[in-house]
Coordinates of C-alpha atoms in Angstrom, one line a residue:
Chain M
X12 CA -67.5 -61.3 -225.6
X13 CA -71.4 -63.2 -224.9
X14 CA -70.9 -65.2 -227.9
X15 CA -67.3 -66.5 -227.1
X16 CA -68.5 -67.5 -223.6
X17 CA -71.3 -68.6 -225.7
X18 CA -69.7 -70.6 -227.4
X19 CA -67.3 -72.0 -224.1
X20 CA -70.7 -72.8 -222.6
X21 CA -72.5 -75.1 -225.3
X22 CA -69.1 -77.1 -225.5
X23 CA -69.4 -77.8 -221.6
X24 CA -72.8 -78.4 -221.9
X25 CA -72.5 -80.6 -224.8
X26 CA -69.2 -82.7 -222.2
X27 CA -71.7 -83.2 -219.5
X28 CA -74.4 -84.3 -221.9
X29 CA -72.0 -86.4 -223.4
X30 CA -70.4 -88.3 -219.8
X31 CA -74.1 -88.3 -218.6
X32 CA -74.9 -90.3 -222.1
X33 CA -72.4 -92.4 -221.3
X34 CA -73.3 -93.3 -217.2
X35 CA -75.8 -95.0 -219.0
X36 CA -74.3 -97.1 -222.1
X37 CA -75.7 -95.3 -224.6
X38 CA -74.5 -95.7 -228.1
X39 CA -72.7 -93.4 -230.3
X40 CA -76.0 -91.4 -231.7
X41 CA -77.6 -91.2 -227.8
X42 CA -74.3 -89.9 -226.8
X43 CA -74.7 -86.8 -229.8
X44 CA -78.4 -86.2 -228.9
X45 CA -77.6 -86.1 -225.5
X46 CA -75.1 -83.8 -225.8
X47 CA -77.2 -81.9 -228.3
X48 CA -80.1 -81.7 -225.8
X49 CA -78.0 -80.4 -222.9
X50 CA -76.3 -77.6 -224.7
X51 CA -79.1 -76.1 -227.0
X52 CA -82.5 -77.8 -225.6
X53 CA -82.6 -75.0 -223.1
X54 CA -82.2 -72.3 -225.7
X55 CA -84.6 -74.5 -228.1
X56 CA -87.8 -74.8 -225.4
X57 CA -87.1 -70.6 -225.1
X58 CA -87.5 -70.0 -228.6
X59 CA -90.6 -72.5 -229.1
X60 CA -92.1 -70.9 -226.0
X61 CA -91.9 -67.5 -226.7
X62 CA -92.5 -68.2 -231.3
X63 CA -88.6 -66.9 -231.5
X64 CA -88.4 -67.7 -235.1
X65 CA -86.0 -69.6 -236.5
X66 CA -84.7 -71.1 -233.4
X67 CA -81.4 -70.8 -232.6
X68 CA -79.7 -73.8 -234.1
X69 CA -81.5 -74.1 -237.1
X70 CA -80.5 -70.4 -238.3
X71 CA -77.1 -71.2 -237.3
X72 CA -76.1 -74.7 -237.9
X73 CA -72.7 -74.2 -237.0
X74 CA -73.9 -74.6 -233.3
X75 CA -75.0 -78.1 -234.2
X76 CA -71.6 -78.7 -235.5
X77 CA -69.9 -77.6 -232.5
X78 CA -71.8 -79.1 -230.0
X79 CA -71.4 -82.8 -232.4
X80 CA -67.8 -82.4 -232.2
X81 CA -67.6 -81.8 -228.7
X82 CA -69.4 -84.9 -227.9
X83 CA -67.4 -87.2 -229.8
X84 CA -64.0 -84.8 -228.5
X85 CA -65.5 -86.1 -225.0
X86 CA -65.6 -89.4 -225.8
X87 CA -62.1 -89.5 -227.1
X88 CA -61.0 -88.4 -224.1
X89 CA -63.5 -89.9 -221.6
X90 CA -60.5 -91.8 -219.4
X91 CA -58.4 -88.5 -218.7
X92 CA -61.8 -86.6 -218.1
X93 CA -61.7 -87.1 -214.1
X94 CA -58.9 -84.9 -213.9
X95 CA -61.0 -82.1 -215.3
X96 CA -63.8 -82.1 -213.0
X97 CA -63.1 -78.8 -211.4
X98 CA -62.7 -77.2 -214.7
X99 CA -66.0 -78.2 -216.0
X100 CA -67.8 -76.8 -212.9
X101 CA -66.1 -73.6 -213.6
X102 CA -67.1 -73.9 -217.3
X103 CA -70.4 -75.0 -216.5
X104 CA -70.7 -72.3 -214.2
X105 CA -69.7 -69.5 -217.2
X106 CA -72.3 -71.4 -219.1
X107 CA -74.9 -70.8 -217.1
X108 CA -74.7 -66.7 -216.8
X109 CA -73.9 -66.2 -220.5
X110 CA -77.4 -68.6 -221.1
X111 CA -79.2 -66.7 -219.0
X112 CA -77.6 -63.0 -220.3
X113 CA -78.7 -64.5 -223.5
X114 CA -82.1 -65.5 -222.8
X115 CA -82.9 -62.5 -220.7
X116 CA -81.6 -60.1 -224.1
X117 CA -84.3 -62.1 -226.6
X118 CA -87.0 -61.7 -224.4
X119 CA -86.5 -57.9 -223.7
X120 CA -85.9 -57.6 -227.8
X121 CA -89.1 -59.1 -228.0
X122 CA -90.4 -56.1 -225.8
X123 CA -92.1 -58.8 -222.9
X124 CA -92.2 -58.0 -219.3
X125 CA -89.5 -58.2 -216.5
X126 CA -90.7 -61.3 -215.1
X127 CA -90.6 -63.0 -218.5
X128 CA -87.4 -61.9 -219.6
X129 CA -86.2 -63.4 -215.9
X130 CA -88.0 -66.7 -217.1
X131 CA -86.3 -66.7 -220.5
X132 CA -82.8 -66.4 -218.8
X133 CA -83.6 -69.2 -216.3
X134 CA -85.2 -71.7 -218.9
X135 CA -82.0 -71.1 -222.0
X136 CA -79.6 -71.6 -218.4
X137 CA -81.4 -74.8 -216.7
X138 CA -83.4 -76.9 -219.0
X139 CA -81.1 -78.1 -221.7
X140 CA -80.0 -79.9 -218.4
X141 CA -83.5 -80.6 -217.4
X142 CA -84.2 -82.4 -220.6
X143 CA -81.1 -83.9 -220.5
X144 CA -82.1 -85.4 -217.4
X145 CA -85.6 -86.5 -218.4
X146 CA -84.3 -88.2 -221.5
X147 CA -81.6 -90.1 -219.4
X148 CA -84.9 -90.8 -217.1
X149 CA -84.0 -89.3 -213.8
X150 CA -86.0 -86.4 -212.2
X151 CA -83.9 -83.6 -213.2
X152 CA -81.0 -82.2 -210.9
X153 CA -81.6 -79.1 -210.4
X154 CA -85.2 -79.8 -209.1
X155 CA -83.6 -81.2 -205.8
X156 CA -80.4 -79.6 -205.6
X157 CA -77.8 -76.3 -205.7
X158 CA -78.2 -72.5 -205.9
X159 CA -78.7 -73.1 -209.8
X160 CA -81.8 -71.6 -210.9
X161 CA -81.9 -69.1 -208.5
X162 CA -78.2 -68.1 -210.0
X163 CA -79.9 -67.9 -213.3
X164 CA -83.1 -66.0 -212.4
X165 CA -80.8 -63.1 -210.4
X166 CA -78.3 -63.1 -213.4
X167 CA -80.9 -62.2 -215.4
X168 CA -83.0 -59.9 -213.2
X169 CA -80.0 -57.8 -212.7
X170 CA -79.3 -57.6 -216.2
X171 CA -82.6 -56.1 -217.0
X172 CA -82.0 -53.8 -214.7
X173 CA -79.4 -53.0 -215.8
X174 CA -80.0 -52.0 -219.3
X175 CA -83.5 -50.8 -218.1
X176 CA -81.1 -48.1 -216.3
X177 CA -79.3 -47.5 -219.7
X178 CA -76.3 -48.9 -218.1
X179 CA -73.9 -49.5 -221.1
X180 CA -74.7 -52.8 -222.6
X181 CA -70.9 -53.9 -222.9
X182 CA -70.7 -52.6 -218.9
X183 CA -73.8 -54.3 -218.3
X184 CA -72.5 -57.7 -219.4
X185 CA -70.1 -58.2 -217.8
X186 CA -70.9 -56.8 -214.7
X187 CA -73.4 -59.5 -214.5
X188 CA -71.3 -62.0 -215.7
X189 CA -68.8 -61.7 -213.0
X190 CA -71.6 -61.0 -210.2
X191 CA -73.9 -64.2 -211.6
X192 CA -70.4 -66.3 -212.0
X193 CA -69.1 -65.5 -208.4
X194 CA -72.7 -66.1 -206.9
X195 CA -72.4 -69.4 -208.5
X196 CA -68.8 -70.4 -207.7
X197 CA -69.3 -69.5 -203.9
X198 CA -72.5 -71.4 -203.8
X199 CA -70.4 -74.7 -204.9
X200 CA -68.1 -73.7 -202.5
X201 CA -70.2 -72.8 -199.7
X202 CA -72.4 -76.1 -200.3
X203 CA -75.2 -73.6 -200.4
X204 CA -78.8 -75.0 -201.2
X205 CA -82.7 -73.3 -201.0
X206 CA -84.6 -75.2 -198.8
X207 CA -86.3 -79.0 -199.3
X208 CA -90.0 -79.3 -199.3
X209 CA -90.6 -82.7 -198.1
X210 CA -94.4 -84.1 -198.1
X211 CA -95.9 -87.3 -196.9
X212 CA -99.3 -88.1 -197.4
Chain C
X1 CA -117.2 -66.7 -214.7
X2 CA -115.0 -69.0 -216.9
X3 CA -112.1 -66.4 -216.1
X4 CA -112.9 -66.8 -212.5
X5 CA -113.1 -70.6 -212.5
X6 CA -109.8 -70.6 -214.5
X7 CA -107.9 -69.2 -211.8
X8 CA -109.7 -71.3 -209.3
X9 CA -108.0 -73.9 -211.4
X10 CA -104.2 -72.9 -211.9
X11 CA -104.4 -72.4 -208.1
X12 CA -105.8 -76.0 -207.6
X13 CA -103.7 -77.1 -210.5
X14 CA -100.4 -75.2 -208.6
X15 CA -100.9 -76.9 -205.3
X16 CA -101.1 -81.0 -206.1
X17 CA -97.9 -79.7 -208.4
X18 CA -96.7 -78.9 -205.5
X19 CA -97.1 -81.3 -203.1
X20 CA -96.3 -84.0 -206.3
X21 CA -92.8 -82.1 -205.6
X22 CA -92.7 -82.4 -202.4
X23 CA -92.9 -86.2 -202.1
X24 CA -89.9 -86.2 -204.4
X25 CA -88.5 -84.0 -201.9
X26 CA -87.9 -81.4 -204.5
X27 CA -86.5 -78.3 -203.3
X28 CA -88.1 -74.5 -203.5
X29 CA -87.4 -74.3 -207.5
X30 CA -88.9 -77.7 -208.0
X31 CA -91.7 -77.1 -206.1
X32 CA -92.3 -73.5 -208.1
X33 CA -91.5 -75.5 -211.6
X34 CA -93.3 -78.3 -210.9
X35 CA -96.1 -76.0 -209.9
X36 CA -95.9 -74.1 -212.9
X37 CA -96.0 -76.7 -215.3
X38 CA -98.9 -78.4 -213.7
X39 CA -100.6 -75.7 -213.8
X40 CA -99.9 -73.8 -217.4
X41 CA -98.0 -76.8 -218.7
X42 CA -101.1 -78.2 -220.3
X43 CA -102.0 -74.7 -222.1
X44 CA -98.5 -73.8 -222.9
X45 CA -98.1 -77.4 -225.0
X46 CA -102.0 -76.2 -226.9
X47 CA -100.5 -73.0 -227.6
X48 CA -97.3 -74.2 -228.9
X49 CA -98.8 -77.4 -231.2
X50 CA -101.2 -75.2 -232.5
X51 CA -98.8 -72.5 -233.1
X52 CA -101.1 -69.8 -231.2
X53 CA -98.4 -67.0 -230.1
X54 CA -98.1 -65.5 -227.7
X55 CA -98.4 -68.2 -224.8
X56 CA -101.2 -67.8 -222.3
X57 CA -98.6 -67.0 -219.2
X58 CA -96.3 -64.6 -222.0
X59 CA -98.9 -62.2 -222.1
X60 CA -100.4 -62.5 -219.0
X61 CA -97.3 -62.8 -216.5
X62 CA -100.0 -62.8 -213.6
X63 CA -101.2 -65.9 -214.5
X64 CA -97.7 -67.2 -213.5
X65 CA -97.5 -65.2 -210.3
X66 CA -100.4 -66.4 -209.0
X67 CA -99.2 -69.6 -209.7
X68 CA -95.8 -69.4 -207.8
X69 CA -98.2 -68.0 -205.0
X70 CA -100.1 -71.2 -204.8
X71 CA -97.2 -73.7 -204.8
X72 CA -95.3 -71.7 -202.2
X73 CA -98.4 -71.5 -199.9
X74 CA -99.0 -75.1 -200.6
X75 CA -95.5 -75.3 -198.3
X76 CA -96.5 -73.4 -196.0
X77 CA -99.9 -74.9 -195.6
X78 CA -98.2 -78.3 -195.7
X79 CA -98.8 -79.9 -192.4
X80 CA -102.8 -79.2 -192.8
X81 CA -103.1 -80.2 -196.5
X82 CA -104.2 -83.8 -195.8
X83 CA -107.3 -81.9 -194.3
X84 CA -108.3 -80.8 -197.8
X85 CA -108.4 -83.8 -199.6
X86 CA -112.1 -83.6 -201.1
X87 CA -112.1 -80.1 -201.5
X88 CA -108.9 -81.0 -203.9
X89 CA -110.6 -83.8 -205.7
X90 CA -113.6 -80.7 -206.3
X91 CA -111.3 -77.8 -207.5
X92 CA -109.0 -80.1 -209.8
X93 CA -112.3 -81.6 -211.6
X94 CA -113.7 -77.9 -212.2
X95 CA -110.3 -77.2 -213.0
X96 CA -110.1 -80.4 -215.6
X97 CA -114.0 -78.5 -217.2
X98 CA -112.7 -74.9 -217.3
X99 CA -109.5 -76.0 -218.9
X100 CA -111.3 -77.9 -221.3
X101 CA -113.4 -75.6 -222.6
X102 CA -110.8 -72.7 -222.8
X103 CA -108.7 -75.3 -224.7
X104 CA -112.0 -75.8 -227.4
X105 CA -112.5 -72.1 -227.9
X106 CA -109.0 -71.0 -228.6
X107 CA -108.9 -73.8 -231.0
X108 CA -112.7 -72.9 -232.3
X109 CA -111.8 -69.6 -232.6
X110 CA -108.7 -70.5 -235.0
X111 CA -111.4 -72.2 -236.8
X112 CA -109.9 -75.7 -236.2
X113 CA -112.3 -78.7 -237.1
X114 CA -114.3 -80.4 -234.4
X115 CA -111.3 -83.0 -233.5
X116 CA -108.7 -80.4 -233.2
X117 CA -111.1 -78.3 -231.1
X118 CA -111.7 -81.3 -228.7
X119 CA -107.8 -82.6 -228.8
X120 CA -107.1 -78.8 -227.7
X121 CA -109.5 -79.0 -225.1
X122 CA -108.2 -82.4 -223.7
X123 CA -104.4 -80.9 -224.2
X124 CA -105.5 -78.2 -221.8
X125 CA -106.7 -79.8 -219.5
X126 CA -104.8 -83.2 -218.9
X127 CA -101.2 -82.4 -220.5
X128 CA -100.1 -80.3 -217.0
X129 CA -100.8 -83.4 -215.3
X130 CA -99.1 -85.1 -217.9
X131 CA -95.9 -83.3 -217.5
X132 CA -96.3 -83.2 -214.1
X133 CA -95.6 -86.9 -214.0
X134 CA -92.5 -87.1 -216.6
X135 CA -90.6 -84.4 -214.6
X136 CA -91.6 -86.3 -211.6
X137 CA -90.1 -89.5 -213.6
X138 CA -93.3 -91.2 -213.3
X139 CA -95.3 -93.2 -215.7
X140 CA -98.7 -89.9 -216.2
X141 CA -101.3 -91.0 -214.0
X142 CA -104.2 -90.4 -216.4
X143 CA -102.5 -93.3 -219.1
X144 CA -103.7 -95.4 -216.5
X145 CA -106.7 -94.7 -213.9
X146 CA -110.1 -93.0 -213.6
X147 CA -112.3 -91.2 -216.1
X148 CA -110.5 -87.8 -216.1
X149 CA -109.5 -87.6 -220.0
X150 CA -112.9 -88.6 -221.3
X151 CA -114.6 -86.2 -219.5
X152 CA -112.1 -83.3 -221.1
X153 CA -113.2 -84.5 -224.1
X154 CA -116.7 -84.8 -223.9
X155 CA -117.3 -81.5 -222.3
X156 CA -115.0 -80.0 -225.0
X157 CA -117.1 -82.3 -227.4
X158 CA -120.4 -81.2 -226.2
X159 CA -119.3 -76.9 -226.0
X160 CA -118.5 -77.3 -229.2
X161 CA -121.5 -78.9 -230.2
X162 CA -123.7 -76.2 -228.5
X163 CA -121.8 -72.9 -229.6
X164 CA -121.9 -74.8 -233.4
X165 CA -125.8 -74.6 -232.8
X166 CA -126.0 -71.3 -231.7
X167 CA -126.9 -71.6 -228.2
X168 CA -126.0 -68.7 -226.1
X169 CA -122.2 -68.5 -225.1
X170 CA -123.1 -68.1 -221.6
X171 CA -125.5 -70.6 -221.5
X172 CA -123.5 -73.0 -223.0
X173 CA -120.5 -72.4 -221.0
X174 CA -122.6 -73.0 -217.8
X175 CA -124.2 -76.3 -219.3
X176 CA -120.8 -77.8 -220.3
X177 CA -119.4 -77.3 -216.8
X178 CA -122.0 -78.3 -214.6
X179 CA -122.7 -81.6 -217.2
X180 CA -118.6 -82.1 -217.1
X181 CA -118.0 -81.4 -213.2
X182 CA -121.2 -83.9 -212.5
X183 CA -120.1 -86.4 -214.6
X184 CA -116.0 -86.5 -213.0
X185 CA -117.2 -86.4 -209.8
X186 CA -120.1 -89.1 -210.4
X187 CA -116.7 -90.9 -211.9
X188 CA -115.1 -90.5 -208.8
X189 CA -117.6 -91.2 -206.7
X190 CA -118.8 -94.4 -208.5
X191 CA -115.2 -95.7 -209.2
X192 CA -115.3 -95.4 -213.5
X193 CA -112.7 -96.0 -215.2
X194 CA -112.1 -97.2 -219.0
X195 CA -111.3 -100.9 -220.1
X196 CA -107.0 -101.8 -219.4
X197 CA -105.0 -102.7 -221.8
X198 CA -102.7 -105.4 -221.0
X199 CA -99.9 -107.0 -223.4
X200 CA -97.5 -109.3 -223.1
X201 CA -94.9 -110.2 -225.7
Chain T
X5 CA -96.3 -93.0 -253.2
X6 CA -95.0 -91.4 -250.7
X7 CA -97.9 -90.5 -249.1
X8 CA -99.7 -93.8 -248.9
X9 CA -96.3 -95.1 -247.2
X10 CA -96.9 -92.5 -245.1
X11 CA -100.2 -94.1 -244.3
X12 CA -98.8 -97.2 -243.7
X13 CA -96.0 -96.3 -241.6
X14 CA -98.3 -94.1 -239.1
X15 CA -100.4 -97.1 -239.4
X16 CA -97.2 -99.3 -237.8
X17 CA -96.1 -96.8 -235.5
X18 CA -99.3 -96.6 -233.9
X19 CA -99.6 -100.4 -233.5
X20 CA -95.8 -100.0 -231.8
X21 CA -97.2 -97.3 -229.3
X22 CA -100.1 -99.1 -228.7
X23 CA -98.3 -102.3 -228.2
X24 CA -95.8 -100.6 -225.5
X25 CA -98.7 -99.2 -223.6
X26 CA -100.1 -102.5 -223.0
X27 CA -96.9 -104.0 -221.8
X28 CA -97.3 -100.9 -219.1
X29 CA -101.6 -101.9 -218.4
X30 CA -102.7 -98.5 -219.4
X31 CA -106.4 -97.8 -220.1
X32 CA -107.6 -97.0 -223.9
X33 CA -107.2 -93.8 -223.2
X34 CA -103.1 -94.2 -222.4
X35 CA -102.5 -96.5 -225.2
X36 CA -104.3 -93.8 -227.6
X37 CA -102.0 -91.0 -226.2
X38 CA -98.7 -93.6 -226.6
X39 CA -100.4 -94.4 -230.3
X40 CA -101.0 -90.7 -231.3
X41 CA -97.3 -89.4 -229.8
X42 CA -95.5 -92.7 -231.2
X43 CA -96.8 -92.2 -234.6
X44 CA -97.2 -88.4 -234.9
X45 CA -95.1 -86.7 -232.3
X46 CA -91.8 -87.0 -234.5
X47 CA -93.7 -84.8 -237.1
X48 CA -94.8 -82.5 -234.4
X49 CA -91.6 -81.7 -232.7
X50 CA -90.3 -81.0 -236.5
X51 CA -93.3 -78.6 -237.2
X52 CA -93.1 -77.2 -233.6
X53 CA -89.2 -76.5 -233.7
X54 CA -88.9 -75.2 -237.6
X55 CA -91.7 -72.7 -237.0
X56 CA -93.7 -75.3 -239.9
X57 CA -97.2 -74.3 -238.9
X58 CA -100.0 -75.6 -239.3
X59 CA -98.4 -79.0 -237.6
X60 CA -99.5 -81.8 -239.7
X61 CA -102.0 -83.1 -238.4
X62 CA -103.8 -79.8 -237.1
X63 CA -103.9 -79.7 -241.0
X64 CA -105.2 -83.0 -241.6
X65 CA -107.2 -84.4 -238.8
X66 CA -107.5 -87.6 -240.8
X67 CA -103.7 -88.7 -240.0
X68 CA -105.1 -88.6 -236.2
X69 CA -108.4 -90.9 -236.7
X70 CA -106.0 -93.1 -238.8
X71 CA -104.2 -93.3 -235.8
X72 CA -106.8 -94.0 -233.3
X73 CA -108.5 -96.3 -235.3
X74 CA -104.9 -98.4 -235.9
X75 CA -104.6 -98.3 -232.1
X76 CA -108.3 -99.8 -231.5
X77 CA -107.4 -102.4 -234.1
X78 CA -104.2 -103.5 -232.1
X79 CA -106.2 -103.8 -228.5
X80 CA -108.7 -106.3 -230.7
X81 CA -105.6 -107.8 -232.4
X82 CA -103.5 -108.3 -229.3
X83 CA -103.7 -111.6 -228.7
X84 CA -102.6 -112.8 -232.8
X85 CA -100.2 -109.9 -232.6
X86 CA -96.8 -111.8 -231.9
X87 CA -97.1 -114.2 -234.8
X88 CA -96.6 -110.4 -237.2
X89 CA -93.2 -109.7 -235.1
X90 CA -91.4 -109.5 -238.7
X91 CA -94.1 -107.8 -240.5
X92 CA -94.2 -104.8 -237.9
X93 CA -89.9 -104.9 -238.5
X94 CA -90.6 -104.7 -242.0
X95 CA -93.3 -101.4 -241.6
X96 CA -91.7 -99.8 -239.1
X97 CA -88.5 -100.2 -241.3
X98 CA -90.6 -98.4 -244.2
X99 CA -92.4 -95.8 -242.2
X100 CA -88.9 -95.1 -240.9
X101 CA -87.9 -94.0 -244.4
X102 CA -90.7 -92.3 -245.1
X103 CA -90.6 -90.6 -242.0
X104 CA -86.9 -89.3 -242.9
X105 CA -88.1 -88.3 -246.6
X106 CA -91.0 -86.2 -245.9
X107 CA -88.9 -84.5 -243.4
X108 CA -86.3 -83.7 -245.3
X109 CA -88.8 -82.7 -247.7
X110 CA -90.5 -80.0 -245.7
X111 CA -87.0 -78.4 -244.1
X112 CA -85.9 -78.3 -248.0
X113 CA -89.3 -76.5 -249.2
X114 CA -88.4 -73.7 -246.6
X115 CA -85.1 -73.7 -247.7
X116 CA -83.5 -74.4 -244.5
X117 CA -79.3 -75.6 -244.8
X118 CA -78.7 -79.4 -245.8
X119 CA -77.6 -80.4 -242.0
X120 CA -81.0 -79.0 -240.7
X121 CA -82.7 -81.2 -243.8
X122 CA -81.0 -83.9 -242.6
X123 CA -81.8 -83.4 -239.1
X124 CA -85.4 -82.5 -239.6
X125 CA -85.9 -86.0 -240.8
X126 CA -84.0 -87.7 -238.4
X127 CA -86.5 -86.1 -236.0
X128 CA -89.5 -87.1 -237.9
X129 CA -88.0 -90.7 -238.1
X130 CA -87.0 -91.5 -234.5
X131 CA -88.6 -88.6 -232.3
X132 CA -91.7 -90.3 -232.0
X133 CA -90.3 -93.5 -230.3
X134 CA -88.1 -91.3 -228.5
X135 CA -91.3 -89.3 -227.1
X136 CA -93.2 -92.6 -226.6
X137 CA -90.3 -93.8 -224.3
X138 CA -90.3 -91.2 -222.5
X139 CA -93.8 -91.6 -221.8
X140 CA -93.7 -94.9 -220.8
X141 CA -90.8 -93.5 -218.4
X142 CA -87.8 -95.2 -220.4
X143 CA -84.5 -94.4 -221.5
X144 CA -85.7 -94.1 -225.6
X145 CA -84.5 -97.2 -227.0
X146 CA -82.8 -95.6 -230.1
X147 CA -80.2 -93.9 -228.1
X148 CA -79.2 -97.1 -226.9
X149 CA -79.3 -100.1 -229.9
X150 CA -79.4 -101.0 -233.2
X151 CA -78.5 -98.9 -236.4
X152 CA -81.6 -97.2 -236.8
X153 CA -81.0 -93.2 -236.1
X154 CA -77.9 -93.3 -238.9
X155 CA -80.4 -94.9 -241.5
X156 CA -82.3 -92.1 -241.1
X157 CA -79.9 -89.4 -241.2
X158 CA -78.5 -91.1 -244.5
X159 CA -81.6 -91.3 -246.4
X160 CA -82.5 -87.9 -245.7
X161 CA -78.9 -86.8 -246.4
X162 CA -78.9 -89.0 -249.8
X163 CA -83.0 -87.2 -250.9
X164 CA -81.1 -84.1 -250.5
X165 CA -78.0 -84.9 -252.2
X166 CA -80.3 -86.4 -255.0
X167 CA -82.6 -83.3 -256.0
X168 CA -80.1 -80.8 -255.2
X169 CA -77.9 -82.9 -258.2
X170 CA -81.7 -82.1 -260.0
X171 CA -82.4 -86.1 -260.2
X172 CA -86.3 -86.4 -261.0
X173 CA -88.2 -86.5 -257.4
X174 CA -90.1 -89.5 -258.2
X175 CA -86.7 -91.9 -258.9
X176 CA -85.1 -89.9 -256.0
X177 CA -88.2 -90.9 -253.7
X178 CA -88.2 -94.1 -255.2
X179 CA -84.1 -94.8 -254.9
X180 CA -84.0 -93.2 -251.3
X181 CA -86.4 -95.7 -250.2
X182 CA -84.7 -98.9 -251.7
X183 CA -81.4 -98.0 -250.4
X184 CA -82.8 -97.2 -247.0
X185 CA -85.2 -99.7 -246.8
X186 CA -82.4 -102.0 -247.3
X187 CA -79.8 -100.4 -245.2
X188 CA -82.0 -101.2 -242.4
X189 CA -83.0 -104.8 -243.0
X190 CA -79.6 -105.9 -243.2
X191 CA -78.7 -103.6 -240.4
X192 CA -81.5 -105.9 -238.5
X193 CA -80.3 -109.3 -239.9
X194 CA -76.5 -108.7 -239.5
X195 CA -77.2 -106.8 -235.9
X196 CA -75.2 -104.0 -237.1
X197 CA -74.9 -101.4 -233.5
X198 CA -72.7 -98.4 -233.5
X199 CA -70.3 -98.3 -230.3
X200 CA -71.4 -97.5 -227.4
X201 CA -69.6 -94.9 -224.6
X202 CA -69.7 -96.4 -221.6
X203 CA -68.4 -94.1 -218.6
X204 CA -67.8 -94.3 -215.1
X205 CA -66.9 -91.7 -212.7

């Protein structure tokens, strides 16, 4: 089931990469490496971070392939993609717990602590957007806005638990896929934010 | 000591991450990233180039915690902060020393040559900063002002230099950060900074 | 061969970087960094991301003096540099190449699959310019113009095509060069671009 959502999420990812390429008249090849960067950067920085040799992608090239295709899919249909908006926040919003499932499981294969495992979830969920963001030049999103992050970090927190409890994995999974999805869907809905920390010198 | 002084410095590091997020107006994830990759952004890049796994903050989760400690006080303490403007300018330059050193005996203890052992040292200590100022979407300060680079090198130059002659660890740790502290804060103090480049096609 | 192109094209992609920081007025120290990352960080971000360790020039610190010293040169050089606008197309053209055979190279010796060759020197190719761009707080100028990314990808993709068909290394090198070499200089003179996505909400 994680690597069909898996596989849902990296070809949103790789559509908002793609639109956010194009907000900014890139060509053809920004558009790909934008797209690439948004749906496996986050999962590439993880591996790098914690040595997670061969990373991701280039053990499975397929990935690439997918994420390629949905970026040039996107541009095909970039002047009917307004009418999909709501789908890609729900999409996005799948994304973002099956990353962060996904990050927390390598890092507790690897045997590290609780808090890094947490980490691990939050960095495959938010920074393929976070590069994506630097690369387009613009301080990244989810610095200044949203219950993202904090979606991510408690998706994976609880799935620790979870399996620290012997919970059954399959259970486990998508328990914490509905909780971390719902959390994330009320908190668009809500408007709900963490608070600003404004500072003048 | 230079386990003491490096926490002095993640914490001093931590906070002008933070308040750097704060003038963006970043909110409470920001802040902590921000913090966070000020402060262990510089070490984790070292430990990654140079292919030294596991990551400082991996192994040693506490180092992180202490560092989301400092850039959520750094809120709280907010409206005093201007208050503690010197005492900054003094922590971040023993910070710059003990992060420069550290960075020179990882590397010397991977039996790097002399460059690699200073460029690790200078990656320690200035590449937080560094960081810092991209996620902020800022040109990095320290391409452009004040002696703070040279200094990381020349005290990873010069601790180097003395453990390669034998003098006594100890010794040569406290030489290297009173001559590197003394000579940033001489450089602040005094106004240094290195020749401009300046091009125009 | 190969490797004294490689000397000359780290040799032009510093003088690039270096160039690029002055147009910002950094210090020696900033238009060092710019030099270093423009020339070197495509091969790091390879190394780092394959697992290829020791990165290259950890390895061999000489690649980084070369560097440094190409960067001092172009500060002494500025004020003759515009009337070598064509030879710097010309080198940069050639380190580009080179860039995307060594590349290719080092993701075939570990036997990594022909897309992830191809890709590995892409990276090598453009990822320094892309890095220096981000530096100097741009969007990276190869997401947005000129054929220069696809030239890459097809010389790496034709080295691999060429050795797997068991075609001597040296005429591949030599063939893989020519053709991309050439692709690019009329890519410049005819102003070849691929199409660019542009998007608006």
């Amino acid at each position: 089931m994680l690597s069909i959502i898996y596989l849902v999420a990296i070809t949103a990812e790789a559509m908002t990469g793609a639109l956010s390429a194009g907000r900014r008249h890139m060509d053809l090849f920004g558009v790909i490496i934008i797209a690439c960067v948004t749906a496996l950067g986050g999962g590439t920085l993880r591996d790098v971070v914690l040595g997670h040799y061969p990373v991701g992608w280039v053990a499975n090239p397929k990935y690439l392939l997918i994420t390629v295709i949905a970026a040039l899919v996107t541009v095909l249909l970039a002047p009917v993609m307004h009418h999909f908006k709501r789908a890609f926040l729900v999409l996005d919003a799948l994304g973002l717990v099956a990353f962060s499932l996904i990050g927390c499981a390598i890092a507790r294969d690897m045997q590290l602590s609780p808090l890094i495992c947490m980490i691990s979830g939050m960095m495959t969920g938010v920074f393929g957007g976070v590069l994506r963001d630097v690369l387009c030049n613009e301080i990244p999103l989810v610095f200044q806005k949203e219950l993202y992050a904090v979606v991510s970090l408690l998706t994976a927190g609880a799935y620790w638990l979870l399996l620290e409890c012997a919970v059954a994995p399959n259970f486990s999974i998508f328990a914490c896929l509905m909780g971390g999805f719902s959390l994330r869907m009320v908190a668009i809905y809500k408007g709900w934010e963490i608070p600003k920390f404004i500072y003048k010198d």
